[in-house]
Amino acid sequence: ASDYYDDLKLDNAILQAQTDSYRRIRNTFRYLIGNLNELKENEKIDITKFPELEKFILHRLWEIDQIIQDCILNYNFHLMFTTLLNFCSNDLSSFYFDIRKDTIYCDSLNSQKRRAARTLLNILFNFMVRWLAPSLAFTCEEAWKARGNNSSIHLEEFLKADELYKNDMIAKKWAKIKDIRRVITGALELKRTDKTIGSSLEAHIDIYLSKELILSVKNIDLAEIAITSSATIIDKGDSSHGFYIDDIEGVSVDVKKAEGSKCNRCWKFDKNINSDGICQRCSDTIKKQTI
């Protein structure tokens, strides 16, 4: 993890930073292993049927693979490790895993979106456990065996990302969506600070976007991406509303308390909560599971 092209330094702060980095990677494996429990072959779906979010993460996996191949050729194992650490932190833990928790925990077992998410988690695990094995030998061996493998991870070869993973159009579109999410996150944080809301699921967001951005996100559920109970997209025009970030143009966000009551199952706020204390979506899911 240290840049060995320079003099190596060591103190308690550096050791603590490495401890935090290790915990981040270990937690990534814990999330993957936990949510891949009882995954069957017939549950997996073809990557061409993936929702856009999964296709975006596949594209990021392809980009990471290009960097890692270059690192191996040039013996730059420091860059390889830090690239994987940033992928775990920025693309997976604080973005993809955070968004898809609701789908994995609350959707029905046959939901196409849930099946796509679990298929992707399986792909991610198989790449990550191999990539990190040279750096974290014991942790990756433990993770590999936890998935029911009898052989050693150190007898496996690195996987090569399929060219089908590459999708520049999706990448460009989701770069804009991630910018919008940054503004939403900033607006939510302000409301948390002044105690208007606690969890982000207590919020409804009005998202003011330029016409160009509205066209870009017309088929995206921004409430799901922002992890709020509901969201409304409004044409921004020339006016300025709510919270904005200077370097992200055409986006501003206003946060309000979500209307309705909290669903006891998915924790989203909804006006139509039934006598069991759950929303219609959760009620339908439970019926499907019990038939």
Short mmCIF file of C-alpha atoms in Angstrom, two decimals:
data_model
loop_
_atom_site.label_atom_id
_atom_site.label_comp_id
_atom_site.label_asym_id
_atom_site.label_seq_id
_atom_site.Cartn_x
_atom_site.Cartn_y
_atom_site.Cartn_z
CA ALA A 1 0.00 0.00 0.00
CA SER A 2 3.00 2.33 0.41
CA ASP A 3 4.80 3.91 -2.51
CA TYR A 4 8.01 1.87 -2.49
CA TYR A 5 9.57 4.04 -5.22
CA ASP A 6 10.24 6.51 -2.41
CA ASP A 7 11.61 6.15 1.12
CA LEU A 8 9.14 4.24 3.29
CA LYS A 9 7.82 6.04 6.35
CA LEU A 10 6.18 4.45 9.38
CA ASP A 11 4.33 5.91 12.35
CA ASN A 12 1.11 5.30 14.27
CA ALA A 13 -0.98 7.51 11.96
CA ILE A 14 0.20 5.54 8.89
CA LEU A 15 -0.57 2.22 10.64
CA GLN A 16 -4.05 3.50 11.57
CA ALA A 17 -4.69 4.55 7.95
CA GLN A 18 -3.69 1.07 6.77
CA THR A 19 -5.96 -0.48 9.41
CA ASP A 20 -8.88 1.58 8.08
CA SER A 21 -8.04 0.60 4.49
CA TYR A 22 -7.89 -3.08 5.41
CA ARG A 23 -11.23 -2.86 7.22
CA ARG A 24 -12.80 -1.26 4.13
CA ILE A 25 -11.65 -4.14 1.92
CA ARG A 26 -12.68 -6.78 4.46
CA ASN A 27 -16.13 -5.18 4.77
CA THR A 28 -16.43 -5.27 0.95
CA PHE A 29 -15.84 -9.03 1.04
CA ARG A 30 -18.29 -9.43 3.93
CA TYR A 31 -21.02 -7.63 1.97
CA LEU A 32 -20.33 -9.72 -1.15
CA ILE A 33 -20.22 -13.07 0.67
CA GLY A 34 -23.29 -12.30 2.80
CA ASN A 35 -25.42 -11.24 -0.15
CA LEU A 36 -24.31 -14.16 -2.35
CA ASN A 37 -25.60 -16.71 0.13
CA GLU A 38 -27.51 -19.55 -1.62
CA LEU A 39 -26.96 -18.07 -5.09
CA LYS A 40 -27.96 -20.73 -7.64
CA GLU A 41 -26.86 -20.96 -11.28
CA ASN A 42 -30.47 -20.59 -12.51
CA GLU A 43 -30.83 -17.30 -10.59
CA LYS A 44 -28.07 -15.61 -12.59
CA ILE A 45 -29.09 -13.57 -15.63
CA ASP A 46 -27.28 -12.51 -18.78
CA ILE A 47 -25.39 -9.21 -18.49
CA THR A 48 -27.24 -7.87 -21.55
CA LYS A 49 -30.41 -7.86 -19.37
CA PHE A 50 -28.79 -5.86 -16.58
CA PRO A 51 -30.31 -2.53 -15.46
CA GLU A 52 -28.20 0.54 -16.24
CA LEU A 53 -26.66 0.76 -12.77
CA GLU A 54 -25.26 -2.76 -13.06
CA LYS A 55 -23.99 -2.01 -16.57
CA PHE A 56 -22.21 1.08 -15.22
CA ILE A 57 -20.45 -0.96 -12.50
CA LEU A 58 -19.46 -3.55 -15.12
CA HIS A 59 -17.93 -0.72 -17.17
CA ARG A 60 -16.00 0.45 -14.09
CA LEU A 61 -14.80 -3.16 -13.60
CA TRP A 62 -13.56 -3.16 -17.20
CA GLU A 63 -11.71 0.15 -16.58
CA ILE A 64 -10.11 -1.22 -13.40
CA ASP A 65 -9.00 -4.33 -15.32
CA GLN A 66 -7.18 -2.15 -17.88
CA ILE A 67 -5.31 -0.34 -15.09
CA ILE A 68 -4.39 -3.59 -13.35
CA GLN A 69 -3.06 -5.21 -16.53
CA ASP A 70 -0.86 -2.15 -17.05
CA CYS A 71 0.29 -2.22 -13.40
CA ILE A 72 1.36 -5.87 -13.72
CA LEU A 73 3.31 -5.20 -16.91
CA ASN A 74 5.12 -2.30 -15.21
CA TYR A 75 5.47 -3.91 -11.75
CA ASN A 76 3.53 -1.02 -10.23
CA PHE A 77 1.85 -2.94 -7.40
CA HIS A 78 1.36 0.19 -5.29
CA LEU A 79 -0.94 1.71 -7.94
CA MET A 80 -2.69 -1.65 -8.34
CA PHE A 81 -3.50 -1.82 -4.62
CA THR A 82 -4.62 1.82 -4.29
CA THR A 83 -6.80 1.48 -7.44
CA LEU A 84 -8.56 -1.54 -5.90
CA LEU A 85 -8.93 0.22 -2.54
CA ASN A 86 -10.55 3.26 -4.21
CA PHE A 87 -12.82 0.97 -6.24
CA CYS A 88 -13.97 -0.71 -3.00
CA SER A 89 -14.55 2.63 -1.27
CA ASN A 90 -15.92 4.92 -3.98
CA ASP A 91 -17.63 2.69 -6.53
CA LEU A 92 -18.81 -0.18 -4.35
CA SER A 93 -19.27 0.61 -0.63
CA SER A 94 -20.44 4.24 -0.80
CA PHE A 95 -22.25 3.97 -4.14
CA TYR A 96 -23.38 0.64 -5.59
CA PHE A 97 -23.77 -1.35 -2.35
CA ASP A 98 -25.53 1.57 -0.67
CA ILE A 99 -28.07 1.95 -3.49
CA ARG A 100 -28.74 -1.76 -4.04
CA LYS A 101 -29.29 -2.69 -0.37
CA ASP A 102 -33.01 -1.94 -0.74
CA THR A 103 -33.34 -4.15 -3.83
CA ILE A 104 -31.39 -7.06 -2.33
CA TYR A 105 -33.17 -6.98 1.05
CA CYS A 106 -36.70 -5.95 0.07
CA ASP A 107 -37.45 -7.10 -3.51
CA SER A 108 -38.96 -10.52 -4.19
CA LEU A 109 -36.54 -13.41 -4.78
CA ASN A 110 -37.46 -13.61 -8.50
CA SER A 111 -37.23 -9.85 -9.09
CA GLN A 112 -35.19 -9.24 -12.24
CA LYS A 113 -33.41 -6.32 -10.58
CA ARG A 114 -32.46 -8.42 -7.54
CA ARG A 115 -31.24 -11.28 -9.74
CA ALA A 116 -29.14 -8.81 -11.76
CA ALA A 117 -27.65 -7.37 -8.56
CA ARG A 118 -26.70 -10.81 -7.21
CA THR A 119 -25.28 -11.86 -10.60
CA LEU A 120 -23.10 -8.74 -10.57
CA LEU A 121 -22.01 -9.32 -6.96
CA ASN A 122 -20.84 -12.78 -8.01
CA ILE A 123 -18.82 -11.30 -10.91
CA LEU A 124 -17.33 -8.65 -8.60
CA PHE A 125 -16.36 -11.24 -5.98
CA ASN A 126 -14.58 -13.46 -8.51
CA PHE A 127 -12.53 -10.55 -9.86
CA MET A 128 -11.79 -8.87 -6.51
CA VAL A 129 -10.73 -12.00 -4.60
CA ARG A 130 -8.15 -12.82 -7.30
CA TRP A 131 -6.89 -9.26 -7.71
CA LEU A 132 -6.32 -8.77 -3.98
CA ALA A 133 -4.93 -12.25 -3.24
CA PRO A 134 -1.24 -11.25 -3.79
CA SER A 135 -1.62 -8.32 -1.35
CA LEU A 136 -3.97 -9.85 1.23
CA ALA A 137 -3.07 -13.53 1.06
CA PHE A 138 -4.87 -14.79 4.17
CA THR A 139 -7.98 -12.60 3.89
CA CYS A 140 -8.57 -13.62 0.26
CA GLU A 141 -8.00 -17.30 1.08
CA GLU A 142 -10.56 -16.98 3.88
CA ALA A 143 -13.05 -15.20 1.57
CA TRP A 144 -12.52 -17.81 -1.19
CA LYS A 145 -13.13 -20.73 1.21
CA ALA A 146 -16.20 -18.95 2.64
CA ARG A 147 -17.80 -19.29 -0.82
CA GLY A 148 -17.47 -23.07 -0.63
CA ASN A 149 -14.27 -23.48 -2.66
CA ASN A 150 -11.94 -26.30 -1.60
CA SER A 151 -8.85 -25.33 -3.60
CA SER A 152 -6.63 -22.36 -2.74
CA ILE A 153 -7.27 -18.92 -4.24
CA HIS A 154 -3.51 -18.80 -4.93
CA LEU A 155 -3.91 -21.53 -7.57
CA GLU A 156 -6.36 -19.35 -9.52
CA GLU A 157 -5.44 -17.03 -12.39
CA PHE A 158 -6.67 -13.45 -12.76
CA LEU A 159 -9.86 -13.07 -14.80
CA LYS A 160 -9.98 -10.84 -17.86
CA ALA A 161 -12.89 -8.40 -18.16
CA ASP A 162 -15.04 -9.13 -21.21
CA GLU A 163 -15.18 -6.42 -23.88
CA LEU A 164 -18.98 -6.55 -23.44
CA TYR A 165 -18.46 -4.89 -20.03
CA LYS A 166 -17.22 -1.74 -21.75
CA ASN A 167 -19.97 0.84 -22.30
CA ASP A 168 -18.81 4.42 -22.83
CA MET A 169 -22.35 5.78 -23.32
CA ILE A 170 -23.51 4.39 -19.97
CA ALA A 171 -20.32 5.69 -18.32
CA LYS A 172 -20.91 9.23 -19.63
CA LYS A 173 -24.55 9.21 -18.55
CA TRP A 174 -23.81 7.86 -15.06
CA ALA A 175 -21.04 10.40 -14.51
CA LYS A 176 -23.83 13.03 -14.73
CA ILE A 177 -26.06 10.99 -12.40
CA LYS A 178 -23.23 10.73 -9.86
CA ASP A 179 -22.86 14.54 -10.01
CA ILE A 180 -26.58 14.95 -9.34
CA ARG A 181 -26.26 12.49 -6.44
CA ARG A 182 -23.41 14.57 -5.00
CA VAL A 183 -25.67 17.63 -4.87
CA ILE A 184 -28.51 15.60 -3.32
CA THR A 185 -26.14 14.16 -0.69
CA GLY A 186 -24.95 17.67 0.21
CA ALA A 187 -28.54 18.91 0.56
CA LEU A 188 -29.50 15.91 2.73
CA GLU A 189 -26.46 16.44 4.96
CA LEU A 190 -27.54 20.03 5.68
CA LYS A 191 -31.00 18.85 6.69
CA ARG A 192 -29.47 16.16 8.91
CA THR A 193 -27.29 18.79 10.58
CA ASP A 194 -30.27 21.02 11.42
CA LYS A 195 -32.26 17.93 12.60
CA THR A 196 -35.00 18.31 9.94
CA ILE A 197 -34.43 14.66 9.03
CA GLY A 198 -32.51 11.73 10.50
CA SER A 199 -32.22 9.00 7.89
CA SER A 200 -32.28 9.99 4.20
CA LEU A 201 -35.41 7.83 3.86
CA GLU A 202 -37.28 10.45 5.91
CA ALA A 203 -36.82 12.87 3.02
CA HIS A 204 -38.64 13.86 -0.15
CA ILE A 205 -36.43 15.72 -2.64
CA ASP A 206 -37.32 18.25 -5.32
CA ILE A 207 -34.53 18.09 -7.91
CA TYR A 208 -34.24 21.14 -10.18
CA LEU A 209 -32.42 20.20 -13.39
CA SER A 210 -31.55 21.85 -16.67
CA LYS A 211 -33.47 20.57 -19.73
CA GLU A 212 -30.39 18.65 -20.92
CA LEU A 213 -30.06 16.79 -17.60
CA ILE A 214 -33.80 16.06 -17.45
CA LEU A 215 -33.48 14.26 -20.79
CA SER A 216 -30.42 12.36 -19.50
CA VAL A 217 -32.18 10.98 -16.42
CA LYS A 218 -35.74 10.54 -17.69
CA ASN A 219 -35.72 6.75 -17.14
CA ILE A 220 -33.77 6.83 -13.83
CA ASP A 221 -35.40 6.58 -10.39
CA LEU A 222 -33.49 9.33 -8.59
CA ALA A 223 -35.21 8.56 -5.27
CA GLU A 224 -33.63 5.11 -5.44
CA ILE A 225 -30.21 6.54 -6.40
CA ALA A 226 -30.38 9.12 -3.59
CA ILE A 227 -31.87 6.60 -1.08
CA THR A 228 -34.85 8.83 -0.26
CA SER A 229 -38.53 7.90 0.00
CA SER A 230 -39.59 9.99 -3.00
CA ALA A 231 -38.30 12.51 -5.53
CA THR A 232 -39.70 14.98 -8.04
CA ILE A 233 -37.77 16.28 -11.04
CA ILE A 234 -38.51 19.92 -11.92
CA ASP A 235 -37.30 22.00 -14.87
CA LYS A 236 -34.80 24.42 -13.36
CA GLY A 237 -35.10 27.12 -16.03
CA ASP A 238 -33.02 30.18 -15.21
CA SER A 239 -34.00 30.30 -11.54
CA SER A 240 -32.04 28.90 -8.60
CA HIS A 241 -33.69 26.74 -5.93
CA GLY A 242 -32.33 25.18 -2.77
CA PHE A 243 -28.87 23.68 -2.35
CA TYR A 244 -26.32 23.64 -5.18
CA ILE A 245 -22.60 23.00 -5.70
CA ASP A 246 -20.67 25.62 -7.69
CA ASP A 247 -18.78 23.20 -9.92
CA ILE A 248 -21.89 21.16 -10.88
CA GLU A 249 -24.01 23.15 -13.30
CA GLY A 250 -27.73 22.78 -13.87
CA VAL A 251 -28.54 21.02 -10.57
CA SER A 252 -30.07 22.25 -7.33
CA VAL A 253 -32.00 20.37 -4.65
CA ASP A 254 -34.66 21.19 -2.09
CA VAL A 255 -35.26 18.69 0.75
CA LYS A 256 -38.55 18.26 2.62
CA LYS A 257 -39.89 15.75 5.13
CA ALA A 258 -41.45 12.81 3.29
CA GLU A 259 -45.24 12.54 3.67
CA GLY A 260 -46.92 9.47 5.15
CA SER A 261 -45.72 6.86 7.62
CA LYS A 262 -42.68 4.62 7.80
CA CYS A 263 -43.01 1.12 6.35
CA ASN A 264 -41.86 -1.42 8.95
CA ARG A 265 -40.21 -3.57 6.26
CA CYS A 266 -38.38 -1.28 3.78
CA TRP A 267 -38.35 1.83 6.07
CA LYS A 268 -39.52 4.10 3.26
CA PHE A 269 -42.23 6.66 4.02
CA ASP A 270 -45.51 6.14 2.18
CA LYS A 271 -49.03 7.59 2.39
CA ASN A 272 -50.59 4.16 1.88
CA ILE A 273 -49.42 2.01 4.81
CA ASN A 274 -51.71 -0.96 5.53
CA SER A 275 -52.88 -2.34 8.89
CA ASP A 276 -49.73 -4.50 9.13
CA GLY A 277 -47.63 -1.34 8.98
CA ILE A 278 -46.14 -2.02 5.55
CA CYS A 279 -46.38 -0.34 2.15
CA GLN A 280 -48.07 -1.78 -0.95
CA ARG A 281 -44.77 -2.78 -2.56
CA CYS A 282 -43.71 -4.80 0.51
CA SER A 283 -47.18 -6.31 0.86
CA ASP A 284 -47.10 -7.51 -2.77
CA THR A 285 -43.60 -8.93 -2.30
CA ILE A 286 -44.59 -10.91 0.80
CA LYS A 287 -47.63 -12.33 -1.02
CA LYS A 288 -45.40 -13.49 -3.90
CA GLN A 289 -42.99 -15.17 -1.50
CA THR A 290 -45.72 -17.05 0.37
CA ILE A 291 -47.68 -18.35 -2.66
#
